[in-house]
Tab-separated table of C-alpha atoms in Angstrom:
chain	number	residue	atom	x	y	z
A	196	MET	CA	-13.382	6.748	7.466
A	197	LYS	CA	-12.687	3.092	8.362
A	198	LEU	CA	-13.437	2.066	4.769
A	199	LYS	CA	-10.956	4.673	3.470
A	200	LEU	CA	-8.255	3.393	5.807
A	201	LEU	CA	-8.933	-0.196	4.753
A	202	ILE	CA	-8.697	0.696	1.052
A	203	THR	CA	-5.447	2.597	1.652
A	204	ALA	CA	-4.004	-0.376	3.550
A	205	ILE	CA	-4.941	-2.796	0.766
A	206	LEU	CA	-3.449	-0.572	-1.949
A	207	LEU	CA	-0.298	-0.089	0.090
A	208	SER	CA	0.024	-3.839	0.662
A	209	LEU	CA	-0.298	-4.493	-3.062
A	210	SER	CA	2.290	-1.806	-3.809
A	211	LEU	CA	4.798	-3.186	-1.323
A	212	SER	CA	4.339	-6.793	-2.413
A	213	ALA	CA	5.115	-5.740	-5.966
A	214	SER	CA	8.460	-4.288	-4.872
A	215	ALA	CA	10.039	-7.749	-4.668
A	216	ALA	CA	9.257	-8.371	-8.341
A	217	PHE	CA	11.440	-5.576	-9.774
A	218	SER	CA	14.186	-6.773	-12.114
A	219	GLU	CA	16.284	-5.585	-15.033
A	220	ALA	CA	13.539	-6.819	-17.347
A	221	GLN	CA	10.829	-5.157	-15.254
A	222	PRO	CA	12.444	-2.238	-13.364
A	223	ALA	CA	10.821	0.027	-10.813
A	224	ARG	CA	9.579	3.166	-12.561
A	225	ILE	CA	10.501	6.407	-10.787
A	226	TYR	CA	8.795	9.524	-12.132
A	227	MET	CA	10.896	12.550	-11.080
A	228	VAL	CA	9.608	16.101	-11.464
A	229	LEU	CA	12.397	18.703	-11.497
A	230	TRP	CA	12.324	22.479	-11.217
A	231	ARG	CA	15.489	23.515	-13.067
A	232	GLY	CA	16.886	20.498	-14.840
A	233	CYS	CA	18.847	17.524	-13.566
A	234	GLU	CA	21.190	19.435	-11.241
A	235	GLU	CA	23.448	18.060	-8.488
A	236	ALA	CA	20.725	16.426	-6.359
A	237	CYS	CA	19.242	14.688	-9.390
A	238	GLN	CA	22.712	13.530	-10.433
A	239	GLY	CA	23.410	12.168	-6.954
A	240	PHE	CA	20.097	10.306	-7.034
A	241	LYS	CA	20.930	8.730	-10.394
A	242	GLN	CA	24.449	7.787	-9.335
A	243	TYR	CA	23.207	6.068	-6.169
A	244	LEU	CA	20.884	3.866	-8.238
A	245	GLN	CA	23.767	3.007	-10.563
A	246	ASP	CA	26.221	2.326	-7.730
A	247	LYS	CA	23.776	0.002	-5.999
A	248	LYS	CA	22.811	-1.616	-9.338
A	249	LEU	CA	19.149	-1.209	-8.497
A	250	PRO	CA	16.724	-2.143	-11.289
A	251	ALA	CA	15.052	1.231	-11.698
A	252	GLN	CA	13.982	3.381	-14.630
A	253	LEU	CA	14.100	7.144	-14.099
A	254	ILE	CA	11.485	9.155	-15.985
A	255	LEU	CA	12.539	12.815	-15.789
A	256	ARG	CA	10.249	15.794	-16.263
A	257	ASP	CA	11.643	19.338	-16.036
A	258	ALA	CA	9.382	22.314	-15.306
A	259	GLY	CA	12.148	24.722	-16.313
A	260	ARG	CA	11.037	27.074	-13.494
A	261	ASP	CA	7.580	27.340	-15.115
A	262	LYS	CA	4.798	26.538	-12.635
A	263	SER	CA	2.222	26.258	-15.426
A	264	LYS	CA	3.775	22.925	-16.487
A	265	LEU	CA	3.233	21.229	-13.125
A	266	ALA	CA	-0.481	20.485	-13.556
A	267	GLY	CA	0.329	18.594	-16.750
A	268	PHE	CA	3.020	16.547	-14.990
A	269	LEU	CA	0.552	15.690	-12.215
A	270	ALA	CA	-1.996	14.488	-14.762
A	271	GLU	CA	0.645	12.444	-16.588
A	272	ALA	CA	1.844	10.814	-13.364
A	273	ARG	CA	-1.705	9.863	-12.390
A	274	GLU	CA	-2.241	8.282	-15.794
A	275	MET	CA	1.165	6.575	-15.949
A	276	LYS	CA	0.971	5.212	-12.371
A	277	PRO	CA	4.722	4.824	-11.740
A	278	ASP	CA	6.005	2.938	-8.718
A	279	LEU	CA	7.244	6.152	-7.090
A	280	VAL	CA	6.981	9.881	-7.789
A	281	VAL	CA	9.917	12.049	-6.655
A	282	THR	CA	9.546	15.831	-6.506
A	283	TRP	CA	12.307	18.461	-6.355
A	284	GLY	CA	11.717	21.643	-4.373
A	285	THR	CA	8.866	23.270	-2.488
A	286	SER	CA	6.894	24.610	-5.454
A	287	VAL	CA	7.000	21.301	-7.304
A	288	SER	CA	6.148	19.269	-4.202
A	289	LYS	CA	3.185	21.481	-3.317
A	290	ALA	CA	1.832	21.193	-6.860
A	291	ILE	CA	2.372	17.441	-7.327
A	292	ILE	CA	2.003	15.943	-3.839
A	293	GLY	CA	-0.178	18.737	-2.511
A	294	PRO	CA	-0.641	20.090	1.014
A	295	ILE	CA	-2.202	18.192	3.883
A	296	LYS	CA	-5.931	18.909	4.007
A	297	ASP	CA	-8.280	18.635	6.960
A	298	GLY	CA	-9.890	15.214	7.137
A	299	SER	CA	-7.612	13.632	4.512
A	300	ASN	CA	-4.113	12.156	4.655
A	301	GLN	CA	-3.923	11.344	0.936
A	302	SER	CA	-1.779	13.140	-1.594
A	303	GLN	CA	-2.924	14.475	-4.947
A	304	LEU	CA	-1.348	11.378	-6.510
A	305	GLY	CA	-3.902	9.051	-4.934
A	306	ASP	CA	-2.470	5.572	-4.435
A	307	ILE	CA	0.958	6.356	-5.954
A	308	PRO	CA	3.818	6.521	-3.396
A	309	ALA	CA	5.554	9.909	-3.371
A	310	MET	CA	8.765	11.369	-2.010
A	311	PHE	CA	10.044	14.950	-1.978
A	312	MET	CA	13.595	16.281	-1.793
A	313	VAL	CA	15.217	19.727	-1.569
A	314	VAL	CA	12.267	21.160	0.365
A	315	ALA	CA	13.501	23.752	2.845
A	316	ASP	CA	10.688	23.488	5.401
A	317	PRO	CA	8.189	20.721	4.568
A	318	VAL	CA	6.331	21.161	7.866
A	319	SER	CA	5.657	24.885	7.435
A	320	ALA	CA	4.871	24.263	3.770
A	321	GLY	CA	2.121	21.876	4.894
A	322	ILE	CA	3.485	18.864	3.017
A	323	VAL	CA	4.086	16.779	6.156
A	324	LYS	CA	2.930	16.949	9.773
A	325	SER	CA	6.312	16.381	11.413
A	326	TYR	CA	9.874	15.268	10.767
A	327	GLU	CA	9.263	12.008	12.646
A	328	GLN	CA	6.442	10.895	10.334
A	329	SER	CA	4.807	12.570	7.382
A	330	GLY	CA	1.272	11.897	8.614
A	331	ARG	CA	0.419	10.549	5.148
A	332	PRO	CA	0.712	6.779	4.477
A	333	LEU	CA	2.123	7.141	0.959
A	334	VAL	CA	4.358	10.201	1.404
A	335	THR	CA	7.933	10.497	2.650
A	336	GLY	CA	10.801	12.856	1.937
A	337	ILE	CA	14.217	14.366	2.566
A	338	ARG	CA	15.028	17.623	4.313
A	339	ASN	CA	18.295	19.190	3.262
A	340	ARG	CA	18.495	22.384	5.281
A	341	VAL	CA	21.071	23.198	7.910
A	342	PRO	CA	19.090	24.798	10.785
A	343	GLU	CA	18.873	28.589	10.503
A	344	GLU	CA	20.165	28.949	14.068
A	345	VAL	CA	23.416	27.321	12.898
A	346	GLN	CA	23.616	29.683	9.914
A	347	ILE	CA	23.145	32.783	12.076
A	348	ARG	CA	25.717	31.641	14.637
A	349	ALA	CA	28.252	30.999	11.858
A	350	MET	CA	27.766	34.548	10.568
A	351	GLN	CA	28.017	35.941	14.084
A	352	ASP	CA	31.169	33.907	14.708
A	353	TYR	CA	32.728	35.164	11.492
A	354	MET	CA	31.842	38.851	11.802
A	355	ASP	CA	29.906	41.270	13.963
A	356	ALA	CA	26.648	40.525	12.141
A	357	LYS	CA	24.111	42.790	13.795
A	358	ARG	CA	22.169	43.662	10.620
A	359	ILE	CA	21.497	40.838	8.160
A	360	GLY	CA	20.015	41.530	4.736
A	361	VAL	CA	17.773	39.196	2.734
A	362	ILE	CA	16.651	39.678	-0.888
A	363	TYR	CA	13.985	37.251	-2.060
A	364	SER	CA	11.118	36.658	-4.449
A	365	PRO	CA	7.596	36.838	-2.956
A	366	SER	CA	6.521	34.114	-5.405
A	367	GLU	CA	8.971	31.551	-3.964
A	368	LEU	CA	7.171	29.919	-1.048
A	369	ASN	CA	10.365	28.481	0.400
A	370	SER	CA	11.915	31.973	0.457
A	371	VAL	CA	8.864	33.492	2.127
A	372	LEU	CA	8.819	30.803	4.817
A	373	ASN	CA	12.560	31.118	5.354
A	374	THR	CA	12.323	34.888	5.769
A	375	GLU	CA	9.514	34.486	8.295
A	376	GLN	CA	11.677	32.069	10.272
A	377	LEU	CA	14.617	34.493	10.205
A	378	GLN	CA	12.363	37.281	11.447
A	379	THR	CA	11.342	35.121	14.395
A	380	LEU	CA	14.968	34.241	15.155
A	381	SER	CA	16.006	37.891	15.032
A	382	GLU	CA	14.000	38.464	18.213
A	383	THR	CA	16.071	35.954	20.199
A	384	MET	CA	19.486	35.891	18.504
A	385	GLY	CA	20.424	39.546	18.659
A	386	PHE	CA	20.281	40.735	15.063
A	387	GLU	CA	18.071	42.935	12.881
A	388	LEU	CA	16.666	41.559	9.642
A	389	VAL	CA	16.528	43.912	6.645
A	390	THR	CA	14.453	42.555	3.753
A	391	ARG	CA	13.857	43.525	0.145
A	392	THR	CA	11.742	41.711	-2.445
A	393	TYR	CA	12.133	41.408	-6.197
A	394	ALA	CA	9.539	42.883	-8.518
A	395	VAL	CA	8.098	39.958	-10.503
A	396	ASP	CA	6.335	39.461	-13.830
A	397	GLU	CA	2.900	37.906	-14.394
A	398	LYS	CA	4.380	34.407	-13.997
A	399	GLY	CA	6.024	35.269	-10.686
A	400	ASN	CA	9.564	35.407	-12.108
A	401	PRO	CA	11.839	38.226	-10.884
A	402	LEU	CA	12.447	40.947	-13.448
A	403	ASP	CA	15.995	41.287	-14.748
A	404	GLY	CA	18.447	43.952	-13.679
A	405	GLN	CA	17.227	44.607	-10.118
A	406	LEU	CA	20.197	43.378	-8.102
A	407	PRO	CA	22.541	46.405	-8.352
A	408	GLY	CA	19.801	48.711	-7.084
A	409	LEU	CA	18.739	46.332	-4.319
A	410	MET	CA	22.328	45.953	-3.125
A	411	LYS	CA	22.698	49.741	-3.035
A	412	GLN	CA	19.627	49.837	-0.806
A	413	MET	CA	21.227	47.264	1.483
A	414	THR	CA	24.363	49.406	1.699
A	415	ALA	CA	22.228	52.422	2.599
A	416	GLU	CA	20.621	50.283	5.328
A	417	ARG	CA	24.128	49.539	6.690
A	418	VAL	CA	23.731	45.762	6.631
A	419	ASP	CA	26.745	43.726	7.705
A	420	VAL	CA	26.074	40.692	5.499
A	421	ILE	CA	23.622	39.515	2.837
A	422	TYR	CA	22.206	36.057	3.551
A	423	VAL	CA	20.748	33.617	1.023
A	424	GLY	CA	18.989	30.937	3.021
A	425	SER	CA	16.423	29.485	0.653
A	426	SER	CA	16.007	30.815	-2.870
A	427	SER	CA	16.274	28.799	-6.059
A	428	TYR	CA	16.373	32.065	-8.007
A	429	ASN	CA	19.290	33.533	-6.050
A	430	ARG	CA	21.182	30.282	-6.292
A	431	GLN	CA	20.631	30.127	-10.038
A	432	GLN	CA	21.679	33.788	-10.436
A	433	ARG	CA	24.585	33.423	-8.008
A	434	ASP	CA	27.190	35.172	-10.161
A	435	GLU	CA	25.037	38.249	-10.720
A	436	PHE	CA	23.972	38.207	-7.060
A	437	THR	CA	27.430	37.926	-5.525
A	438	GLN	CA	28.944	40.375	-8.030
A	439	ALA	CA	26.337	43.003	-7.179
A	440	ALA	CA	27.112	42.461	-3.482
A	441	ALA	CA	30.881	42.644	-4.083
A	442	ASP	CA	30.453	45.920	-5.983
A	443	GLN	CA	29.013	47.352	-2.760
A	444	GLY	CA	31.645	45.728	-0.547
A	445	LEU	CA	29.026	43.432	1.003
A	446	PRO	CA	29.812	39.836	2.027
A	447	VAL	CA	27.368	37.084	1.094
A	448	ALA	CA	26.640	34.139	3.390
A	449	SER	CA	24.519	31.271	2.151
A	450	ALA	CA	23.007	27.890	2.825
A	451	TYR	CA	24.108	26.973	-0.733
A	452	GLU	CA	27.724	25.872	-1.040
A	453	ALA	CA	27.688	26.684	-4.775
A	454	MET	CA	27.420	30.396	-3.974
A	455	VAL	CA	30.832	30.118	-2.317
A	456	THR	CA	32.587	27.320	-4.203
A	457	LYS	CA	31.405	28.389	-7.680
A	458	SER	CA	30.908	32.117	-7.240
A	459	GLN	CA	31.860	35.070	-5.017
A	460	GLY	CA	30.008	34.283	-1.808
A	461	LEU	CA	32.115	34.484	1.354
A	462	LEU	CA	30.655	31.885	3.744
A	463	ALA	CA	28.397	28.852	3.403
A	464	VAL	CA	27.173	26.303	5.910
A	465	ALA	CA	25.631	23.686	3.697
A	466	ASN	CA	24.846	20.148	2.691
A	467	ARG	CA	26.077	19.355	-0.795
A	468	TYR	CA	23.098	18.846	-3.118
A	469	TYR	CA	24.795	15.785	-4.609
A	470	ASN	CA	24.782	14.106	-1.186
A	471	VAL	CA	21.164	15.155	-0.644
A	472	GLY	CA	20.288	13.354	-3.874
A	473	ARG	CA	22.062	10.204	-2.747
A	474	LEU	CA	20.214	10.328	0.561
A	475	ALA	CA	16.927	10.697	-1.312
A	476	ALA	CA	17.779	7.656	-3.443
A	477	SER	CA	18.498	5.625	-0.312
A	478	GLN	CA	15.038	6.599	0.981
A	479	ALA	CA	13.546	5.535	-2.349
A	480	GLU	CA	15.373	2.214	-2.051
A	481	LYS	CA	13.672	1.563	1.290
A	482	VAL	CA	10.264	2.130	-0.253
A	483	LEU	CA	10.747	0.320	-3.554
A	484	PHE	CA	13.070	-2.543	-2.665
A	485	ASP	CA	12.864	-2.998	1.114
A	486	GLY	CA	9.082	-2.877	1.329
A	487	LYS	CA	8.917	0.048	3.764
A	488	GLN	CA	5.717	2.053	4.072
A	489	PRO	CA	6.587	5.628	2.995
A	490	GLY	CA	4.609	7.224	5.805
A	491	SER	CA	6.368	5.133	8.447
A	492	LEU	CA	9.790	6.552	7.561
A	493	PRO	CA	11.141	9.684	9.239
A	494	ILE	CA	11.872	12.695	7.033
A	495	SER	CA	15.574	11.972	6.678
A	496	ALA	CA	18.391	14.506	6.859
A	497	LEU	CA	22.148	14.335	6.454
A	498	SER	CA	23.841	13.955	9.823
A	499	ARG	CA	26.757	16.285	9.024
A	500	PHE	CA	27.215	19.578	7.227
A	501	SER	CA	30.203	21.504	5.911
A	502	VAL	CA	31.524	25.047	6.296
A	503	PHE	CA	32.952	26.681	3.155
A	504	ILE	CA	34.951	29.920	3.087
A	505	ASN	CA	36.036	31.616	-0.135
A	506	ILE	CA	39.446	32.875	0.867
A	507	ASP	CA	39.855	34.998	-2.293
A	508	VAL	CA	36.678	36.894	-1.421
A	509	ALA	CA	37.823	37.191	2.203
A	510	ARG	CA	41.021	38.900	1.019
A	511	LYS	CA	39.161	41.293	-1.287
A	512	LEU	CA	36.722	42.286	1.448
A	513	GLU	CA	39.415	42.216	4.139
A	514	LEU	CA	37.183	39.970	6.209
A	515	PHE	CA	39.542	37.231	7.324
A	516	PRO	CA	38.017	34.205	9.066
A	517	PRO	CA	38.564	33.721	12.797
A	518	ILE	CA	40.662	30.806	14.029
A	519	GLN	CA	37.679	28.845	15.372
A	520	LEU	CA	36.179	28.638	11.881
A	521	LEU	CA	39.478	27.945	10.134
A	522	ARG	CA	39.927	24.795	12.206
A	523	PHE	CA	37.153	22.930	10.408
A	524	ALA	CA	36.198	25.031	7.361
A	525	GLU	CA	36.936	24.055	3.781
A	526	LEU	CA	38.833	26.944	2.143
A	527	VAL	CA	38.111	27.471	-1.530
A	528	GLY	CA	38.955	29.987	-4.240
A	529	THR	CA	36.712	31.536	-6.841
A	530	GLU	CA	35.934	29.198	-9.749
A	531	PRO	CA	33.989	29.766	-12.957
A	532	SER	CA	30.262	29.187	-12.550
A	533	GLN	CA	28.900	25.874	-13.811
């Protein structure tokens, strides 16, 4: 064990000493594995590097929501040995960095520093031990979620939300963990949780055309609001999701601002993904250019979040926001999806 710790310390020292040598001619190489293309968080990450004029080369790999590609990206990263690997989302991070295992604090990348972003619950997912420190010398990350207690209270402040519906894919780990957390909160926060899961194909992808039927089931269950806390699929299919809810007269609340600002969701308490990406880039800067040990850094989070209300949807549903929310909410109208 002592020998392993000594080897890790030596490798880390060599990695950090190399950070001072990065230049335009010899930039830091950042290997970023994405789940659904270079979306807002990825764009924020790139823009931060440009704004700070940091000598860094981004090597992007997109899984395109296909988990079978992740093993190949892991093998490529190990062979390429970049200066930092950045992973997007829970599924990608679990496949590339890997979970904490008993008796080992190393990641699947060996001696390559790694950082995750857009992971809803990295502790429950087993990627880190705590938010104070990852428990792994070469791993750090960013947590982007507004606490679920805040989400529930916002819904309860807006409406009499006694029955909250959740539709999720059983193949999305972040969605499963989020639903489990909501179930626990329902016991102390005075609401009932009504859940439905998508039928999925052999790759774990939800089958098309299920949402109208699932929303009808939610109406039959007399839910007051549909909540999307953590689901890449629901976020990606936001127009179909919110339209199916609207057809049943159901409001949608979400942790994703895009479901409100770019679709027909009613309420969102969220951190903008673009800002999450910039925060992730600032964490990467500490590792690559400030010589910080990844494992010594706390799992950073944005200090403030925003409340978004789609006032057009509020009018259609005749669910007008209370004064206490109007005082600090950002009111938006429905815009075409992007």
